[in-house]
């Protein structure tokens, strides 16, 4: 499967020093063939970003603007990638006990310790892949997908109480329920061909029988087409853009993700792994 993805962002600076941290690039996975470009400008002039590798093949790009940077300057970013794969593409990370321990702990947006009783009551009779699927199905049936219904500070508990959210909220609740039942689970930010409306997307990966399997409570895109961007405990680790210092104002944002030919089928019940 060959996929084409892109992301375009426009930002306006506030006066003073600012550091931007961006996670937009397709993760470097053995067997994945990535041809990519990243273009950054400030008021039309080229801006150089530093590239920093992170966990699970992720890549961070960082830019630091000096203290004398005036407000009102326009930063534009464009990322484009053409992605193919070898026949021997790895679809699961090697066993790492440290990772499994990290992804069992409660985290900022996946408060598994606060959802222990709910998880036991609603999902306590299942195990293995059946449990992972049951958690995704339960979240899908419990929540309504409503753009703009949640705040960036909301975690799994707020999402459960509200009964609505967007992809990151679905993923946080699924992650928290699985961790509460002693299943290592993590959030993955992805490009998602077939997603409508198109945007960055978030899904859940769970560790079962020596492999990471992906589930998506929103069921808005076929899982076999997903392309990993970043992987972490929750949205605090996987945000596509963070700023530190004087700050920024967000402008227009466009994300695209397509596959050559037809989208793969996905009944959202079969086990699926992504690179």
Coordinates of C-alpha atoms in Angstrom, one line a residue:
X1 CA 0.0 0.0 0.0
X2 CA 1.4 3.4 -1.0
X3 CA 0.2 6.4 0.9
X4 CA 0.5 10.2 0.4
X5 CA 0.2 12.5 3.4
X6 CA 0.6 16.2 4.1
X7 CA 0.2 18.8 6.8
X8 CA 0.1 22.6 6.5
X9 CA 0.1 24.9 9.5
X10 CA 0.1 28.7 9.8
X11 CA 1.0 30.4 13.1
X12 CA 1.4 34.0 14.2
X13 CA 4.1 34.9 16.8
X14 CA 3.7 36.8 20.0
X15 CA 6.6 39.1 20.9
X16 CA 9.5 37.4 22.6
X17 CA 11.4 34.2 22.6
X18 CA 9.5 31.1 21.5
X19 CA 10.4 27.4 21.1
X20 CA 8.2 25.3 18.8
X21 CA 8.1 21.5 19.1
X22 CA 6.4 19.7 16.2
X23 CA 5.5 16.1 15.7
X24 CA 4.3 15.8 12.1
X25 CA 6.7 13.5 10.4
X26 CA 5.9 9.8 9.6
X27 CA 7.6 7.6 12.1
X28 CA 10.8 5.8 11.0
X29 CA 9.9 2.2 10.9
X30 CA 12.2 -0.6 9.5
X31 CA 10.8 -1.6 6.1
X32 CA 8.9 1.7 5.6
X33 CA 10.0 3.7 2.6
X34 CA 9.5 7.4 3.3
X35 CA 10.2 10.2 0.8
X36 CA 9.5 13.5 2.7
X37 CA 10.0 17.2 2.7
X38 CA 9.6 19.8 5.5
X39 CA 9.4 23.5 4.6
X40 CA 9.3 26.2 7.3
X41 CA 9.2 30.0 6.7
X42 CA 8.8 33.1 8.8
X43 CA 7.4 36.0 6.8
X44 CA 8.4 34.1 3.7
X45 CA 12.1 33.6 4.7
X46 CA 13.4 30.1 5.3
X47 CA 13.4 28.9 8.9
X48 CA 15.6 25.9 9.9
X49 CA 14.3 23.2 12.2
X50 CA 16.4 20.8 14.2
X51 CA 15.4 17.1 14.0
X52 CA 15.3 14.9 17.1
X53 CA 14.5 11.2 17.2
X54 CA 12.1 10.0 19.8
X55 CA 10.6 6.7 21.0
X56 CA 9.0 4.2 18.7
X57 CA 10.6 5.7 15.6
X58 CA 9.0 9.2 16.1
X59 CA 10.7 12.4 15.0
X60 CA 10.4 15.8 16.7
X61 CA 11.2 19.0 14.8
X62 CA 12.1 22.0 16.9
X63 CA 12.5 25.7 16.1
X64 CA 13.7 28.4 18.6
X65 CA 12.9 32.1 17.9
X66 CA 15.2 34.6 19.8
X67 CA 13.9 37.0 22.5
X68 CA 13.9 40.0 20.1
X69 CA 11.4 38.3 17.8
X70 CA 8.5 40.8 17.3
X71 CA 4.9 39.8 17.5
X72 CA 2.8 39.5 14.4
X73 CA 5.2 37.5 12.3
X74 CA 3.7 34.6 10.2
X75 CA 5.2 31.2 10.4
X76 CA 4.1 28.6 7.8
X77 CA 4.9 25.0 7.8
X78 CA 4.4 22.3 5.1
X79 CA 5.2 18.6 5.5
X80 CA 4.7 16.2 2.6
X81 CA 5.5 12.5 2.4
X82 CA 5.1 9.6 0.0
X83 CA 5.2 6.3 1.9
X84 CA 5.6 2.8 0.6
X85 CA 6.6 -0.4 2.4
X86 CA 8.9 -3.5 1.9
X87 CA 7.5 -7.0 2.0
X88 CA 9.2 -7.5 5.3
X89 CA 7.8 -4.4 7.0
X90 CA 7.7 -4.8 10.8
X91 CA 4.2 -4.4 12.1
X92 CA 5.0 -4.6 15.8
X93 CA 7.7 -3.3 18.1
X94 CA 10.1 -5.7 19.8
X95 CA 9.2 -6.8 23.3
X96 CA 10.3 -4.1 25.8
X97 CA 9.4 -4.8 29.4
X98 CA 10.1 -1.1 30.3
X99 CA 7.5 0.0 27.7
X100 CA 5.0 -2.4 29.1
X101 CA 5.4 -1.0 32.6
X102 CA 5.2 2.6 31.4
X103 CA 2.0 1.9 29.5
X104 CA 0.3 0.2 32.5
X105 CA 0.6 3.4 34.7
X106 CA -2.0 6.1 35.0
X107 CA -1.1 9.2 33.1
X108 CA -2.3 12.8 32.8
X109 CA -5.1 12.2 30.3
X110 CA -5.7 8.4 31.0
X111 CA -6.5 8.2 34.7
X112 CA -6.8 4.4 34.9
X113 CA -6.7 4.5 38.7
X114 CA -9.9 6.5 38.8
X115 CA -11.6 4.2 36.3
X116 CA -10.8 0.9 38.0
X117 CA -14.3 0.2 39.2
X118 CA -15.9 1.1 35.9
X119 CA -13.5 -1.1 34.0
X120 CA -14.1 -4.1 36.3
X121 CA -17.8 -3.7 36.2
X122 CA -18.2 -3.2 32.4
X123 CA -15.3 -5.3 31.0
X124 CA -14.2 -7.6 33.8
X125 CA -15.4 -10.8 32.1
X126 CA -13.1 -10.6 29.0
X127 CA -9.3 -11.1 28.5
X128 CA -6.7 -11.0 25.7
X129 CA -7.8 -9.7 22.3
X130 CA -11.4 -10.1 23.3
X131 CA -10.9 -7.6 26.1
X132 CA -9.2 -5.1 23.9
X133 CA -12.0 -5.4 21.3
X134 CA -14.6 -5.2 24.1
X135 CA -13.1 -1.9 25.4
X136 CA -13.1 -0.3 22.0
X137 CA -16.7 -1.5 21.4
X138 CA -17.8 -0.2 24.8
X139 CA -16.2 3.3 24.2
X140 CA -17.8 3.4 20.7
X141 CA -21.2 2.7 22.1
X142 CA -20.8 5.0 25.1
X143 CA -19.6 8.2 23.4
X144 CA -20.9 10.4 20.6
X145 CA -18.3 11.9 18.2
X146 CA -18.9 15.7 18.5
X147 CA -16.2 18.1 17.2
X148 CA -15.6 20.9 19.7
X149 CA -17.3 19.1 22.6
X150 CA -14.2 18.7 24.7
X151 CA -11.4 20.9 26.0
X152 CA -7.7 20.2 25.5
X153 CA -7.4 19.7 29.3
X154 CA -10.0 17.0 29.4
X155 CA -9.0 13.4 30.3
X156 CA -10.7 10.1 30.2
X157 CA -12.8 10.8 33.3
X158 CA -14.2 14.0 31.9
X159 CA -14.9 12.3 28.6
X160 CA -16.8 9.5 30.3
X161 CA -18.9 12.0 32.2
X162 CA -19.6 14.1 29.1
X163 CA -20.5 11.1 26.9
X164 CA -18.9 12.9 23.9
X165 CA -15.6 13.8 22.4
X166 CA -13.2 13.6 19.5
X167 CA -10.6 11.0 18.6
X168 CA -8.2 11.8 21.3
X169 CA -11.0 11.5 23.9
X170 CA -12.0 8.1 22.5
X171 CA -8.4 7.0 22.6
X172 CA -7.8 8.3 26.2
X173 CA -10.9 6.5 27.5
X174 CA -10.0 3.2 25.8
X175 CA -6.4 3.4 27.1
X176 CA -7.5 4.1 30.6
X177 CA -10.0 1.3 30.7
X178 CA -7.4 -1.2 29.4
X179 CA -4.7 -0.1 31.9
X180 CA -7.2 -0.4 34.7
X181 CA -7.5 -4.1 33.7
X182 CA -3.7 -4.6 33.6
X183 CA -3.4 -4.4 29.8
X184 CA -0.5 -2.1 28.6
X185 CA -2.0 0.5 26.3
X186 CA -0.8 3.7 24.6
X187 CA -2.0 6.5 22.4
X188 CA -0.8 6.7 18.8
X189 CA -1.1 9.8 16.7
X190 CA -1.6 8.9 13.0
X191 CA -2.3 10.0 9.5
X192 CA -5.6 8.3 8.6
X193 CA -6.6 7.9 5.0
X194 CA -10.3 7.7 4.7
X195 CA -10.9 9.9 7.8
X196 CA -13.8 12.3 7.5
X197 CA -13.5 15.1 8.4
X198 CA -9.8 14.9 7.6
X199 CA -7.4 15.8 10.4
X200 CA -4.7 14.3 12.5
X201 CA -6.1 11.2 14.2
X202 CA -5.6 9.4 17.5
X203 CA -6.0 5.6 18.1
X204 CA -5.2 3.1 20.9
X205 CA -2.6 0.3 20.8
X206 CA -2.7 -2.5 23.3
X207 CA -0.1 -5.2 24.1
X208 CA -1.5 -8.7 23.9
X209 CA 0.5 -12.0 23.4
X210 CA 3.7 -10.2 22.5
X211 CA 2.3 -7.8 19.9
X212 CA 0.8 -4.3 19.8
X213 CA -2.7 -4.3 18.3
X214 CA -4.5 -1.1 17.3
X215 CA -8.2 -0.3 18.0
X216 CA -10.2 2.8 17.2
X217 CA -13.4 3.5 19.2
X218 CA -14.4 6.2 16.6
X219 CA -14.4 3.7 13.7
X220 CA -13.9 6.7 11.4
X221 CA -11.0 5.3 9.3
X222 CA -9.8 1.9 8.2
X223 CA -7.0 0.8 10.6
X224 CA -4.8 -1.0 7.9
X225 CA -4.2 2.4 6.2
X226 CA -3.0 4.2 9.3
X227 CA 0.5 5.7 9.4
X228 CA 2.2 6.2 12.7
X229 CA 3.4 9.7 13.6
X230 CA 4.1 9.6 17.4
X231 CA 3.5 7.2 20.3
X232 CA 3.2 7.8 24.0
X233 CA 1.3 7.6 27.2
X234 CA -1.4 10.1 26.1
X235 CA -1.8 13.4 24.2
X236 CA 0.8 15.0 26.4
X237 CA 3.4 12.9 24.6
X238 CA 1.9 13.0 21.1
X239 CA 0.8 16.6 20.4
X240 CA 1.4 17.7 16.9
X241 CA 2.5 21.2 18.1
X242 CA 3.7 22.6 21.4
X243 CA 5.0 26.1 22.1
X244 CA 7.1 27.4 25.0
X245 CA 7.9 31.0 25.9
X246 CA 6.1 33.9 24.4
X247 CA 3.7 31.7 22.5
X248 CA 1.8 31.7 19.2
X249 CA -1.7 32.1 17.8
X250 CA -2.9 29.3 15.6
X251 CA -4.1 30.0 12.1
X252 CA -5.4 27.8 9.3
X253 CA -4.5 24.1 9.4
X254 CA -4.9 21.5 6.7
X255 CA -4.1 17.7 6.8
X256 CA -4.4 15.2 3.9
X257 CA -4.0 11.5 3.8
X258 CA -4.7 9.2 0.9
X259 CA -3.9 5.7 -0.5
X260 CA -3.2 4.7 -4.1
X261 CA -6.3 2.8 -5.2
X262 CA -9.1 1.7 -3.0
X263 CA -9.1 2.1 0.8
X264 CA -8.6 -1.3 2.6
X265 CA -11.7 -2.8 4.2
X266 CA -12.0 -2.8 8.0
X267 CA -14.8 -4.3 10.0
X268 CA -13.2 -3.0 13.3
X269 CA -13.5 -6.4 14.8
X270 CA -10.4 -8.3 13.3
X271 CA -7.0 -7.9 15.0
X272 CA -4.9 -5.3 13.2
X273 CA -1.3 -4.1 13.7
X274 CA 0.3 -1.0 12.2
X275 CA 3.9 -0.2 11.4

